[in-house]
């Protein structure tokens, strides 16, 4: 080994590791000749000079849009590998964010009843979050993430230089998850994040990626197949997803999650799980660091309707990831009804005052 930082992940399929690398091109050569590549089209365009060691006729260029995250694309990739007579001993090498990761996971899992795959995440979100856990979701028609398998990469290589070319929105998508992880466990992590000098760009981003992964590692090792505890990772995602859907994805995922964390904290405060001071303290961090402008919801009832479609609703009860103490989350049942609707309306009113005073 060359002494790079590593995080080891235990899984019932096989253990695997994340290695932080200084220059991904060094690793590429070490993977050998029998490789096929799935590369995010935009990433390939931006970093073409560094992919010169990769034979062009072995690359499937992935168009990274939700409408391509489906079985048609998976079959196209599999057809491409088949045309190259790829054998089980070959390696699949993937570069991209969560979209490219999700289709590659399914294709690598199905082809020849599974071929080993290696992942180089290129977005902040895929570095700090989706690259571990083995989970993936691909879309079925219009419905997001309806199909999926558990099939982790054999190894993940993180080169944080890729972050430099992300858009502000894609940077924020990663920060949404990092903020979530910092509140999931370890008060010191949140305190450090709160006092960071600059978030976009951030000189210490590799440190936050590592800490985020360490929190996720603990959760997935305790509950790999999301039977219960892993649901804490949905913190901020219930209202976050609803906001994304309500704005037809105009508000990016990360911004939705950060807002969803604030809504969830207000609900936790009203449920008596945390006190008002803690809710307000995190709210201040959110306003100062990430959401400097208020998110205005013109038609709150329409957004509230979307909550009912959340996957975590059973018998009109939402199994909500909420804080129940400092940097501690629980899965708390909340009935979807008039009371929750009133709490949500109160949240919007009080937040409007908060931002405008
Ligand atoms: N499998 C999981 O555990 C998991 C977890 C979370 C999210 N997801 C899925 O991941 C997807 C979102 O993934 P994402 O946010 O990582 O990004 P993405 O794959 O959706 O890509 C977003 C954009 O960033 C661009 N991009 C990627 N790397 C870049 C770079 N280095 N420089 C410039 N541009 C770059 C892409 O070309 C694309 O335009 C969603 O489909 C979501 O459902 C999966
Ligand atoms: Zn998320």
mmCIF file of C-alpha atoms and ligand atoms in Angstrom:
data_model
loop_
_atom_site.group_PDB
_atom_site.id
_atom_site.type_symbol
_atom_site.label_atom_id
_atom_site.label_comp_id
_atom_site.label_asym_id
_atom_site.label_seq_id
_atom_site.Cartn_x
_atom_site.Cartn_y
_atom_site.Cartn_z
ATOM 1 C CA UNK A 1 0.000 0.000 0.000
ATOM 2 C CA UNK A 2 1.096 3.549 -0.560
ATOM 3 C CA UNK A 3 -0.007 4.836 2.824
ATOM 4 C CA UNK A 4 -3.179 6.600 1.682
ATOM 5 C CA UNK A 5 -6.087 6.926 4.126
ATOM 6 C CA UNK A 6 -8.542 4.015 4.064
ATOM 7 C CA UNK A 7 -11.933 3.252 5.568
ATOM 8 C CA UNK A 8 -12.888 -0.419 5.785
ATOM 9 C CA UNK A 9 -16.528 -1.434 5.418
ATOM 10 C CA UNK A 10 -17.934 -4.736 6.655
ATOM 11 C CA UNK A 11 -20.694 -6.268 4.570
ATOM 12 C CA UNK A 12 -22.446 -9.617 4.521
ATOM 13 C CA UNK A 13 -21.471 -10.000 0.828
ATOM 14 C CA UNK A 14 -17.788 -9.113 1.235
ATOM 15 C CA UNK A 15 -15.800 -6.487 3.081
ATOM 16 C CA UNK A 16 -14.525 -3.627 0.982
ATOM 17 C CA UNK A 17 -12.666 -0.372 1.458
ATOM 18 C CA UNK A 18 -12.580 3.251 0.514
ATOM 19 C CA UNK A 19 -9.145 4.642 -0.295
ATOM 20 C CA UNK A 20 -8.422 8.367 -0.539
ATOM 21 C CA UNK A 21 -6.033 8.931 -3.431
ATOM 22 C CA UNK A 22 -4.019 11.949 -4.519
ATOM 23 C CA UNK A 23 -4.320 11.247 -8.245
ATOM 24 C CA UNK A 24 -6.808 8.793 -9.714
ATOM 25 C CA UNK A 25 -4.719 8.221 -12.850
ATOM 26 C CA UNK A 26 -2.114 6.323 -10.791
ATOM 27 C CA UNK A 27 -4.799 3.893 -9.663
ATOM 28 C CA UNK A 28 -6.284 3.445 -13.138
ATOM 29 C CA UNK A 29 -3.112 1.918 -14.480
ATOM 30 C CA UNK A 30 -2.943 -0.501 -11.546
ATOM 31 C CA UNK A 31 -6.356 -1.990 -12.348
ATOM 32 C CA UNK A 32 -4.913 -3.855 -15.333
ATOM 33 C CA UNK A 33 -6.007 -4.286 -18.925
ATOM 34 C CA UNK A 34 -9.151 -6.371 -18.603
ATOM 35 C CA UNK A 35 -11.433 -3.487 -17.711
ATOM 36 C CA UNK A 36 -14.553 -1.848 -19.102
ATOM 37 C CA UNK A 37 -15.583 1.658 -18.087
ATOM 38 C CA UNK A 38 -18.818 3.467 -17.364
ATOM 39 C CA UNK A 39 -18.032 7.174 -17.191
ATOM 40 C CA UNK A 40 -20.296 10.187 -16.630
ATOM 41 C CA UNK A 41 -20.308 12.023 -19.969
ATOM 42 C CA UNK A 42 -19.677 15.449 -18.408
ATOM 43 C CA UNK A 43 -16.853 14.151 -16.234
ATOM 44 C CA UNK A 44 -15.228 12.568 -19.266
ATOM 45 C CA UNK A 45 -15.491 15.870 -21.127
ATOM 46 C CA UNK A 46 -13.970 17.831 -18.261
ATOM 47 C CA UNK A 47 -11.139 15.391 -17.478
ATOM 48 C CA UNK A 48 -10.462 13.911 -20.932
ATOM 49 C CA UNK A 49 -6.729 14.596 -20.695
ATOM 50 C CA UNK A 50 -6.510 12.392 -17.620
ATOM 51 C CA UNK A 51 -8.355 9.484 -19.201
ATOM 52 C CA UNK A 52 -5.783 8.917 -21.944
ATOM 53 C CA UNK A 53 -4.785 5.539 -20.444
ATOM 54 C CA UNK A 54 -8.363 4.300 -20.956
ATOM 55 C CA UNK A 55 -9.070 2.770 -24.397
ATOM 56 C CA UNK A 56 -11.957 4.737 -25.879
ATOM 57 C CA UNK A 57 -13.651 1.663 -27.317
ATOM 58 C CA UNK A 58 -14.079 0.226 -23.803
ATOM 59 C CA UNK A 59 -15.992 3.248 -22.458
ATOM 60 C CA UNK A 60 -19.737 3.536 -22.084
ATOM 61 C CA UNK A 61 -20.464 7.243 -21.692
ATOM 62 C CA UNK A 62 -23.360 7.720 -19.320
ATOM 63 C CA UNK A 63 -25.693 10.645 -19.791
ATOM 64 C CA UNK A 64 -26.232 11.602 -16.134
ATOM 65 C CA UNK A 65 -29.918 12.489 -16.111
ATOM 66 C CA UNK A 66 -32.732 10.859 -14.126
ATOM 67 C CA UNK A 67 -34.580 9.902 -17.326
ATOM 68 C CA UNK A 68 -31.645 7.603 -18.214
ATOM 69 C CA UNK A 69 -31.423 5.974 -14.780
ATOM 70 C CA UNK A 70 -33.485 2.990 -15.880
ATOM 71 C CA UNK A 71 -33.428 -0.615 -17.116
ATOM 72 C CA UNK A 72 -33.121 0.485 -20.759
ATOM 73 C CA UNK A 73 -29.740 2.022 -19.976
ATOM 74 C CA UNK A 74 -28.717 -0.998 -17.893
ATOM 75 C CA UNK A 75 -29.531 -3.260 -20.872
ATOM 76 C CA UNK A 76 -27.631 -0.974 -23.233
ATOM 77 C CA UNK A 77 -24.538 -1.212 -21.017
ATOM 78 C CA UNK A 78 -24.876 -4.979 -20.731
ATOM 79 C CA UNK A 79 -25.256 -5.230 -24.532
ATOM 80 C CA UNK A 80 -22.068 -3.182 -24.921
ATOM 81 C CA UNK A 81 -20.112 -5.464 -22.575
ATOM 82 C CA UNK A 82 -21.477 -8.507 -24.336
ATOM 83 C CA UNK A 83 -20.326 -7.111 -27.698
ATOM 84 C CA UNK A 84 -16.817 -6.800 -26.208
ATOM 85 C CA UNK A 85 -16.985 -10.427 -24.950
ATOM 86 C CA UNK A 86 -16.311 -9.270 -21.409
ATOM 87 C CA UNK A 87 -15.686 -12.220 -19.111
ATOM 88 C CA UNK A 88 -16.347 -12.700 -15.424
ATOM 89 C CA UNK A 89 -12.701 -12.111 -14.558
ATOM 90 C CA UNK A 90 -12.859 -8.577 -16.033
ATOM 91 C CA UNK A 91 -13.395 -5.443 -13.976
ATOM 92 C CA UNK A 92 -16.052 -2.779 -14.365
ATOM 93 C CA UNK A 93 -14.710 0.677 -13.539
ATOM 94 C CA UNK A 94 -17.158 3.484 -12.899
ATOM 95 C CA UNK A 95 -16.617 7.256 -12.712
ATOM 96 C CA UNK A 96 -19.460 9.600 -11.840
ATOM 97 C CA UNK A 97 -22.050 10.642 -9.301
ATOM 98 C CA UNK A 98 -25.037 8.752 -7.918
ATOM 99 C CA UNK A 99 -26.795 8.347 -11.274
ATOM 100 C CA UNK A 100 -23.839 6.639 -12.959
ATOM 101 C CA UNK A 101 -23.210 4.625 -9.787
ATOM 102 C CA UNK A 102 -26.805 3.357 -9.611
ATOM 103 C CA UNK A 103 -26.972 2.055 -13.207
ATOM 104 C CA UNK A 104 -23.491 0.540 -12.961
ATOM 105 C CA UNK A 105 -24.417 -1.284 -9.740
ATOM 106 C CA UNK A 106 -27.370 -3.004 -11.430
ATOM 107 C CA UNK A 107 -25.528 -3.758 -14.685
ATOM 108 C CA UNK A 108 -22.475 -5.202 -12.876
ATOM 109 C CA UNK A 109 -24.730 -7.246 -10.611
ATOM 110 C CA UNK A 110 -26.768 -8.766 -13.475
ATOM 111 C CA UNK A 111 -24.049 -9.336 -16.063
ATOM 112 C CA UNK A 112 -22.709 -12.914 -15.886
ATOM 113 C CA UNK A 113 -24.413 -13.134 -12.485
ATOM 114 C CA UNK A 114 -22.047 -10.403 -11.213
ATOM 115 C CA UNK A 115 -18.701 -8.966 -12.183
ATOM 116 C CA UNK A 116 -16.456 -7.041 -9.828
ATOM 117 C CA UNK A 117 -16.800 -3.298 -10.015
ATOM 118 C CA UNK A 118 -14.678 -0.380 -8.815
ATOM 119 C CA UNK A 119 -16.021 3.078 -8.160
ATOM 120 C CA UNK A 120 -14.460 6.541 -8.430
ATOM 121 C CA UNK A 121 -17.141 8.932 -7.125
ATOM 122 C CA UNK A 122 -16.910 12.388 -8.698
ATOM 123 C CA UNK A 123 -19.626 14.358 -6.872
ATOM 124 C CA UNK A 124 -19.481 15.402 -3.229
ATOM 125 C CA UNK A 125 -22.698 13.467 -2.563
ATOM 126 C CA UNK A 126 -21.346 10.236 -4.002
ATOM 127 C CA UNK A 127 -18.036 10.661 -2.124
ATOM 128 C CA UNK A 128 -19.500 11.340 1.302
ATOM 129 C CA UNK A 129 -22.586 9.164 1.109
ATOM 130 C CA UNK A 130 -23.784 6.966 -1.758
ATOM 131 C CA UNK A 131 -20.449 5.239 -2.531
ATOM 132 C CA UNK A 132 -20.803 2.954 0.485
ATOM 133 C CA UNK A 133 -23.752 0.852 1.571
ATOM 134 C CA UNK A 134 -24.157 -1.155 -1.632
ATOM 135 C CA UNK A 135 -27.683 0.145 -2.138
ATOM 136 C CA UNK A 136 -28.868 1.481 -5.461
ATOM 137 C CA UNK A 137 -32.106 2.585 -7.004
ATOM 138 C CA UNK A 138 -33.128 2.899 -10.605
ATOM 139 C CA UNK A 139 -36.316 4.441 -11.900
ATOM 140 C CA UNK A 140 -39.349 2.550 -13.175
ATOM 141 C CA UNK A 141 -41.103 4.858 -15.609
ATOM 142 C CA UNK A 142 -41.704 8.091 -13.755
ATOM 143 C CA UNK A 143 -41.339 6.496 -10.341
ATOM 144 C CA UNK A 144 -37.948 7.100 -8.781
ATOM 145 C CA UNK A 145 -35.718 4.366 -7.331
ATOM 146 C CA UNK A 146 -38.318 1.580 -7.632
ATOM 147 C CA UNK A 147 -35.846 -1.119 -8.697
ATOM 148 C CA UNK A 148 -32.614 -1.984 -7.028
ATOM 149 C CA UNK A 149 -30.102 -4.441 -5.676
ATOM 150 C CA UNK A 150 -27.499 -4.508 -2.940
ATOM 151 C CA UNK A 151 -24.123 -4.862 -4.625
ATOM 152 C CA UNK A 152 -21.214 -2.814 -3.248
ATOM 153 C CA UNK A 153 -18.117 -2.042 -5.314
ATOM 154 C CA UNK A 154 -15.045 -4.168 -4.586
ATOM 155 C CA UNK A 155 -13.205 -0.946 -3.840
ATOM 156 C CA UNK A 156 -13.861 2.786 -3.878
ATOM 157 C CA UNK A 157 -11.198 5.355 -4.716
ATOM 158 C CA UNK A 158 -11.834 8.949 -3.729
ATOM 159 C CA UNK A 159 -9.930 11.741 -5.457
ATOM 160 C CA UNK A 160 -11.400 14.946 -4.039
ATOM 161 C CA UNK A 161 -9.932 17.052 -6.874
ATOM 162 C CA UNK A 162 -13.080 16.210 -8.826
ATOM 163 C CA UNK A 163 -15.026 18.482 -6.473
ATOM 164 C CA UNK A 164 -13.392 21.591 -7.958
ATOM 165 C CA UNK A 165 -15.572 21.470 -11.065
ATOM 166 C CA UNK A 166 -18.945 20.908 -9.371
ATOM 167 C CA UNK A 167 -21.717 23.475 -9.695
ATOM 168 C CA UNK A 168 -22.868 25.303 -6.558
ATOM 169 C CA UNK A 169 -26.028 23.133 -6.490
ATOM 170 C CA UNK A 170 -24.054 19.892 -6.709
ATOM 171 C CA UNK A 171 -21.690 21.098 -3.994
ATOM 172 C CA UNK A 172 -24.690 21.859 -1.791
ATOM 173 C CA UNK A 173 -26.128 18.394 -2.517
ATOM 174 C CA UNK A 174 -23.126 16.935 -0.741
ATOM 175 C CA UNK A 175 -23.280 19.407 2.128
ATOM 176 C CA UNK A 176 -26.907 18.439 2.783
ATOM 177 C CA UNK A 177 -25.776 14.887 3.542
ATOM 178 C CA UNK A 178 -22.705 16.017 5.523
ATOM 179 C CA UNK A 179 -24.890 18.234 7.727
ATOM 180 C CA UNK A 180 -27.203 15.226 8.195
ATOM 181 C CA UNK A 181 -24.300 12.977 9.223
ATOM 182 C CA UNK A 182 -22.918 15.597 11.613
ATOM 183 C CA UNK A 183 -26.235 15.651 13.466
ATOM 184 C CA UNK A 184 -26.631 11.870 13.413
ATOM 185 C CA UNK A 185 -23.777 11.222 15.767
ATOM 186 C CA UNK A 186 -20.805 12.914 17.438
ATOM 187 C CA UNK A 187 -21.469 16.441 18.675
ATOM 188 C CA UNK A 188 -17.854 17.428 17.894
ATOM 189 C CA UNK A 189 -18.424 16.800 14.171
ATOM 190 C CA UNK A 190 -21.342 19.236 14.108
ATOM 191 C CA UNK A 191 -19.392 21.814 16.151
ATOM 192 C CA UNK A 192 -16.497 21.655 13.657
ATOM 193 C CA UNK A 193 -18.801 21.962 10.694
ATOM 194 C CA UNK A 194 -20.550 24.939 12.308
ATOM 195 C CA UNK A 195 -17.306 26.844 12.705
ATOM 196 C CA UNK A 196 -15.883 26.075 9.246
ATOM 197 C CA UNK A 197 -14.637 29.205 7.456
ATOM 198 C CA UNK A 198 -15.906 28.509 3.943
ATOM 199 C CA UNK A 199 -18.260 25.830 2.669
ATOM 200 C CA UNK A 200 -18.201 26.366 -1.090
ATOM 201 C CA UNK A 201 -15.339 25.948 -1.778
ATOM 202 C CA UNK A 202 -14.023 24.332 1.395
ATOM 203 C CA UNK A 203 -10.324 23.695 2.077
ATOM 204 C CA UNK A 204 -11.145 20.893 4.521
ATOM 205 C CA UNK A 205 -13.612 19.044 2.331
ATOM 206 C CA UNK A 206 -11.697 15.735 2.430
ATOM 207 C CA UNK A 207 -11.939 15.769 6.227
ATOM 208 C CA UNK A 208 -15.737 16.183 6.090
ATOM 209 C CA UNK A 209 -16.079 13.446 3.462
ATOM 210 C CA UNK A 210 -14.191 11.072 5.789
ATOM 211 C CA UNK A 211 -16.254 11.977 8.826
ATOM 212 C CA UNK A 212 -19.482 11.602 6.858
ATOM 213 C CA UNK A 213 -18.431 8.174 5.624
ATOM 214 C CA UNK A 214 -17.470 7.121 9.131
ATOM 215 C CA UNK A 215 -20.954 7.937 10.410
ATOM 216 C CA UNK A 216 -22.601 6.149 7.480
ATOM 217 C CA UNK A 217 -20.286 3.158 7.973
ATOM 218 C CA UNK A 218 -21.460 2.785 11.570
ATOM 219 C CA UNK A 219 -25.103 2.896 10.549
ATOM 220 C CA UNK A 220 -24.866 0.477 7.597
ATOM 221 C CA UNK A 221 -22.706 -1.988 9.476
ATOM 222 C CA UNK A 222 -25.338 -2.072 12.217
ATOM 223 C CA UNK A 223 -28.238 -2.394 9.759
ATOM 224 C CA UNK A 224 -27.094 -3.265 6.256
ATOM 225 C CA UNK A 225 -30.488 -3.996 4.740
ATOM 226 C CA UNK A 226 -32.448 -1.078 6.172
ATOM 227 C CA UNK A 227 -34.669 -3.037 8.497
ATOM 228 C CA UNK A 228 -34.877 -0.307 11.076
ATOM 229 C CA UNK A 229 -31.894 1.637 12.347
ATOM 230 C CA UNK A 230 -30.683 2.580 8.839
ATOM 231 C CA UNK A 231 -33.854 4.662 8.535
ATOM 232 C CA UNK A 232 -32.139 7.367 10.607
ATOM 233 C CA UNK A 233 -30.317 8.180 7.358
ATOM 234 C CA UNK A 234 -33.632 9.500 6.056
ATOM 235 C CA UNK A 235 -33.263 12.449 8.431
ATOM 236 C CA UNK A 236 -34.285 15.603 6.536
ATOM 237 C CA UNK A 237 -35.417 13.560 3.533
ATOM 238 C CA UNK A 238 -39.172 13.373 4.189
ATOM 239 C CA UNK A 239 -39.899 17.080 3.760
ATOM 240 C CA UNK A 240 -36.795 17.408 1.569
ATOM 241 C CA UNK A 241 -38.120 14.981 -1.049
ATOM 242 C CA UNK A 242 -41.557 16.598 -0.876
ATOM 243 C CA UNK A 243 -39.984 20.009 -1.563
ATOM 244 C CA UNK A 244 -38.012 18.608 -4.510
ATOM 245 C CA UNK A 245 -41.184 17.103 -5.986
ATOM 246 C CA UNK A 246 -43.213 20.248 -5.213
ATOM 247 C CA UNK A 247 -40.707 22.402 -7.129
ATOM 248 C CA UNK A 248 -40.346 19.805 -9.931
ATOM 249 C CA UNK A 249 -36.694 19.372 -8.911
ATOM 250 C CA UNK A 250 -35.912 23.060 -9.288
ATOM 251 C CA UNK A 251 -34.694 22.957 -5.703
ATOM 252 C CA UNK A 252 -31.801 20.475 -5.692
ATOM 253 C CA UNK A 253 -31.773 17.463 -3.402
ATOM 254 C CA UNK A 254 -29.218 18.834 -0.937
ATOM 255 C CA UNK A 255 -31.033 22.115 -0.470
ATOM 256 C CA UNK A 256 -34.251 20.128 0.047
ATOM 257 C CA UNK A 257 -32.559 17.971 2.677
ATOM 258 C CA UNK A 258 -31.154 20.978 4.549
ATOM 259 C CA UNK A 259 -34.616 22.574 4.607
ATOM 260 C CA UNK A 260 -36.119 19.164 5.534
ATOM 261 C CA UNK A 261 -33.729 18.960 8.511
ATOM 262 C CA UNK A 262 -35.023 22.314 9.737
ATOM 263 C CA UNK A 263 -38.684 21.203 9.370
ATOM 264 C CA UNK A 264 -37.929 17.871 11.087
ATOM 265 C CA UNK A 265 -36.246 19.702 13.977
ATOM 266 C CA UNK A 266 -39.295 21.933 14.429
ATOM 267 C CA UNK A 267 -41.505 18.814 14.556
ATOM 268 C CA UNK A 268 -39.081 17.190 17.045
ATOM 269 C CA UNK A 269 -39.301 20.332 19.181
ATOM 270 C CA UNK A 270 -43.124 20.305 19.049
ATOM 271 C CA UNK A 271 -43.140 16.562 19.861
ATOM 272 C CA UNK A 272 -41.076 17.323 22.968
ATOM 273 C CA UNK A 273 -38.016 15.408 21.737
ATOM 274 C CA UNK A 274 -35.636 18.402 21.717
ATOM 275 C CA UNK A 275 -35.879 21.828 23.309
ATOM 276 C CA UNK A 276 -36.471 25.079 21.477
ATOM 277 C CA UNK A 277 -32.925 26.342 22.080
ATOM 278 C CA UNK A 278 -31.408 23.366 20.218
ATOM 279 C CA UNK A 279 -33.867 23.724 17.336
ATOM 280 C CA UNK A 280 -32.975 27.429 17.042
ATOM 281 C CA UNK A 281 -29.264 26.799 17.305
ATOM 282 C CA UNK A 282 -29.269 24.428 14.307
ATOM 283 C CA UNK A 283 -31.611 26.787 12.464
ATOM 284 C CA UNK A 284 -29.038 29.549 12.887
ATOM 285 C CA UNK A 285 -26.295 27.289 11.463
ATOM 286 C CA UNK A 286 -28.515 26.432 8.503
ATOM 287 C CA UNK A 287 -29.286 30.090 7.832
ATOM 288 C CA UNK A 288 -25.692 31.271 8.216
ATOM 289 C CA UNK A 289 -23.990 28.471 6.304
ATOM 290 C CA UNK A 290 -26.332 27.027 3.707
ATOM 291 C CA UNK A 291 -29.779 28.577 3.271
ATOM 292 C CA UNK A 292 -29.136 32.293 3.510
ATOM 293 C CA UNK A 293 -32.467 32.960 1.755
ATOM 294 C CA UNK A 294 -35.795 31.749 3.050
ATOM 295 C CA UNK A 295 -37.418 28.920 1.082
ATOM 296 C CA UNK A 296 -40.901 30.245 0.407
ATOM 297 C CA UNK A 297 -43.661 27.677 -0.101
ATOM 298 C CA UNK A 298 -46.623 29.340 -1.850
ATOM 299 C CA UNK A 299 -48.988 26.402 -1.626
ATOM 300 C CA UNK A 300 -48.151 24.559 1.624
ATOM 301 C CA UNK A 301 -51.180 22.269 1.428
ATOM 302 C CA UNK A 302 -50.042 20.929 -1.935
ATOM 303 C CA UNK A 303 -46.595 20.237 -0.485
ATOM 304 C CA UNK A 304 -48.142 18.617 2.600
ATOM 305 C CA UNK A 305 -50.146 16.275 0.331
ATOM 306 C CA UNK A 306 -46.837 15.018 -1.079
ATOM 307 C CA UNK A 307 -45.728 13.876 2.376
ATOM 308 C CA UNK A 308 -48.450 11.226 2.265
ATOM 309 C CA UNK A 309 -46.672 9.576 -0.681
ATOM 310 C CA UNK A 310 -43.487 9.089 1.347
ATOM 311 C CA UNK A 311 -42.251 5.482 1.436
ATOM 312 C CA UNK A 312 -42.061 5.668 5.223
ATOM 313 C CA UNK A 313 -45.848 6.099 5.649
ATOM 314 C CA UNK A 314 -47.729 3.084 6.984
ATOM 315 C CA UNK A 315 -51.360 3.231 8.160
ATOM 316 C CA UNK A 316 -51.373 7.046 8.047
ATOM 317 C CA UNK A 317 -48.332 7.090 10.289
ATOM 318 C CA UNK A 318 -45.028 8.507 9.201
ATOM 319 C CA UNK A 319 -41.909 6.826 10.587
ATOM 320 C CA UNK A 320 -39.890 9.933 10.875
ATOM 321 C CA UNK A 321 -36.141 10.274 11.565
ATOM 322 C CA UNK A 322 -36.064 12.961 14.255
ATOM 323 C CA UNK A 323 -33.502 14.276 16.716
ATOM 324 C CA UNK A 324 -34.241 13.155 20.258
ATOM 325 C CA UNK A 325 -31.197 14.705 21.865
ATOM 326 C CA UNK A 326 -27.991 16.458 20.899
ATOM 327 C CA UNK A 327 -26.533 14.730 17.829
ATOM 328 C CA UNK A 328 -28.791 11.749 18.378
ATOM 329 C CA UNK A 329 -31.550 10.508 16.083
ATOM 330 C CA UNK A 330 -34.463 8.139 16.544
ATOM 331 C CA UNK A 331 -37.213 6.809 14.281
ATOM 332 C CA UNK A 332 -40.359 8.373 15.713
ATOM 333 C CA UNK A 333 -43.941 7.638 14.565
ATOM 334 C CA UNK A 334 -46.034 10.738 13.778
ATOM 335 C CA UNK A 335 -49.674 10.512 12.640
ATOM 336 C CA UNK A 336 -50.340 12.305 9.372
ATOM 337 C CA UNK A 337 -53.340 14.440 10.091
ATOM 338 C CA UNK A 338 -54.573 17.859 11.119
ATOM 339 C CA UNK A 339 -52.123 18.128 14.022
ATOM 340 C CA UNK A 340 -49.051 17.589 11.817
ATOM 341 C CA UNK A 341 -50.486 19.919 9.186
ATOM 342 C CA UNK A 342 -50.906 22.651 11.846
ATOM 343 C CA UNK A 343 -47.330 22.128 13.041
ATOM 344 C CA UNK A 344 -46.080 22.473 9.466
ATOM 345 C CA UNK A 345 -48.073 25.708 8.990
ATOM 346 C CA UNK A 346 -46.649 27.053 12.268
ATOM 347 C CA UNK A 347 -43.176 26.140 11.049
ATOM 348 C CA UNK A 348 -43.609 28.115 7.825
ATOM 349 C CA UNK A 349 -45.017 31.147 9.693
ATOM 350 C CA UNK A 350 -42.304 31.224 12.334
ATOM 351 C CA UNK A 351 -39.534 30.633 9.775
ATOM 352 C CA UNK A 352 -40.817 33.525 7.690
ATOM 353 C CA UNK A 353 -40.549 35.775 10.773
ATOM 354 C CA UNK A 354 -37.117 34.336 11.569
ATOM 355 C CA UNK A 355 -35.716 35.164 8.140
ATOM 356 C CA UNK A 356 -37.313 38.583 7.935
ATOM 357 C CA UNK A 357 -36.346 39.936 11.343
HETATM 358 N N1 LIG B 1 -27.201 4.469 -4.280
HETATM 359 C C1 LIG B 1 -27.332 5.280 -3.259
HETATM 360 O O1 LIG B 1 -27.075 4.927 -2.103
HETATM 361 C C2 LIG B 1 -27.759 6.695 -3.508
HETATM 362 C C3 LIG B 1 -27.763 7.607 -2.445
HETATM 363 C C4 LIG B 1 -28.100 8.922 -2.699
HETATM 364 C C5 LIG B 1 -28.478 9.305 -3.970
HETATM 365 N N2 LIG B 1 -28.499 8.389 -4.977
HETATM 366 C C6 LIG B 1 -28.884 8.791 -6.343
HETATM 367 O O2 LIG B 1 -27.836 9.576 -6.848
HETATM 368 C C7 LIG B 1 -28.341 10.499 -7.814
HETATM 369 C C8 LIG B 1 -27.734 11.851 -7.535
HETATM 370 O O3 LIG B 1 -26.345 11.700 -7.601
HETATM 371 P P1 LIG B 1 -25.286 12.889 -7.471
HETATM 372 O O4 LIG B 1 -25.893 14.030 -6.769
HETATM 373 O O5 LIG B 1 -24.058 12.268 -6.940
HETATM 374 O O6 LIG B 1 -24.993 13.345 -8.950
HETATM 375 P P2 LIG B 1 -25.490 12.931 -10.412
HETATM 376 O O7 LIG B 1 -24.936 11.626 -10.778
HETATM 377 O O8 LIG B 1 -26.970 13.145 -10.476
HETATM 378 O O9 LIG B 1 -24.775 14.070 -11.266
HETATM 379 C C9 LIG B 1 -25.152 15.413 -11.113
HETATM 380 C C10 LIG B 1 -24.422 16.273 -12.114
HETATM 381 O O10 LIG B 1 -23.056 16.443 -11.703
HETATM 382 C C11 LIG B 1 -22.215 16.238 -12.831
HETATM 383 N N3 LIG B 1 -20.898 15.861 -12.342
HETATM 384 C C12 LIG B 1 -20.507 14.709 -11.758
HETATM 385 N N4 LIG B 1 -19.238 14.809 -11.340
HETATM 386 C C13 LIG B 1 -18.793 16.036 -11.693
HETATM 387 C C14 LIG B 1 -17.577 16.724 -11.536
HETATM 388 N N5 LIG B 1 -16.539 16.183 -10.890
HETATM 389 N N6 LIG B 1 -17.476 17.984 -12.048
HETATM 390 C C15 LIG B 1 -18.530 18.551 -12.681
HETATM 391 N N7 LIG B 1 -19.721 17.953 -12.826
HETATM 392 C C16 LIG B 1 -19.853 16.706 -12.341
HETATM 393 C C17 LIG B 1 -22.934 15.200 -13.632
HETATM 394 O O11 LIG B 1 -22.466 15.187 -14.950
HETATM 395 C C18 LIG B 1 -24.373 15.689 -13.512
HETATM 396 O O12 LIG B 1 -24.626 16.715 -14.419
HETATM 397 C C19 LIG B 1 -29.845 10.411 -7.716
HETATM 398 O O13 LIG B 1 -30.341 9.673 -8.803
HETATM 399 C C20 LIG B 1 -30.100 9.668 -6.425
HETATM 400 O O14 LIG B 1 -31.299 8.916 -6.453
HETATM 401 C C21 LIG B 1 -28.121 7.102 -4.779
HETATM 402 ZN ZN1 LIG B 2 -29.988 12.343 0.266
#
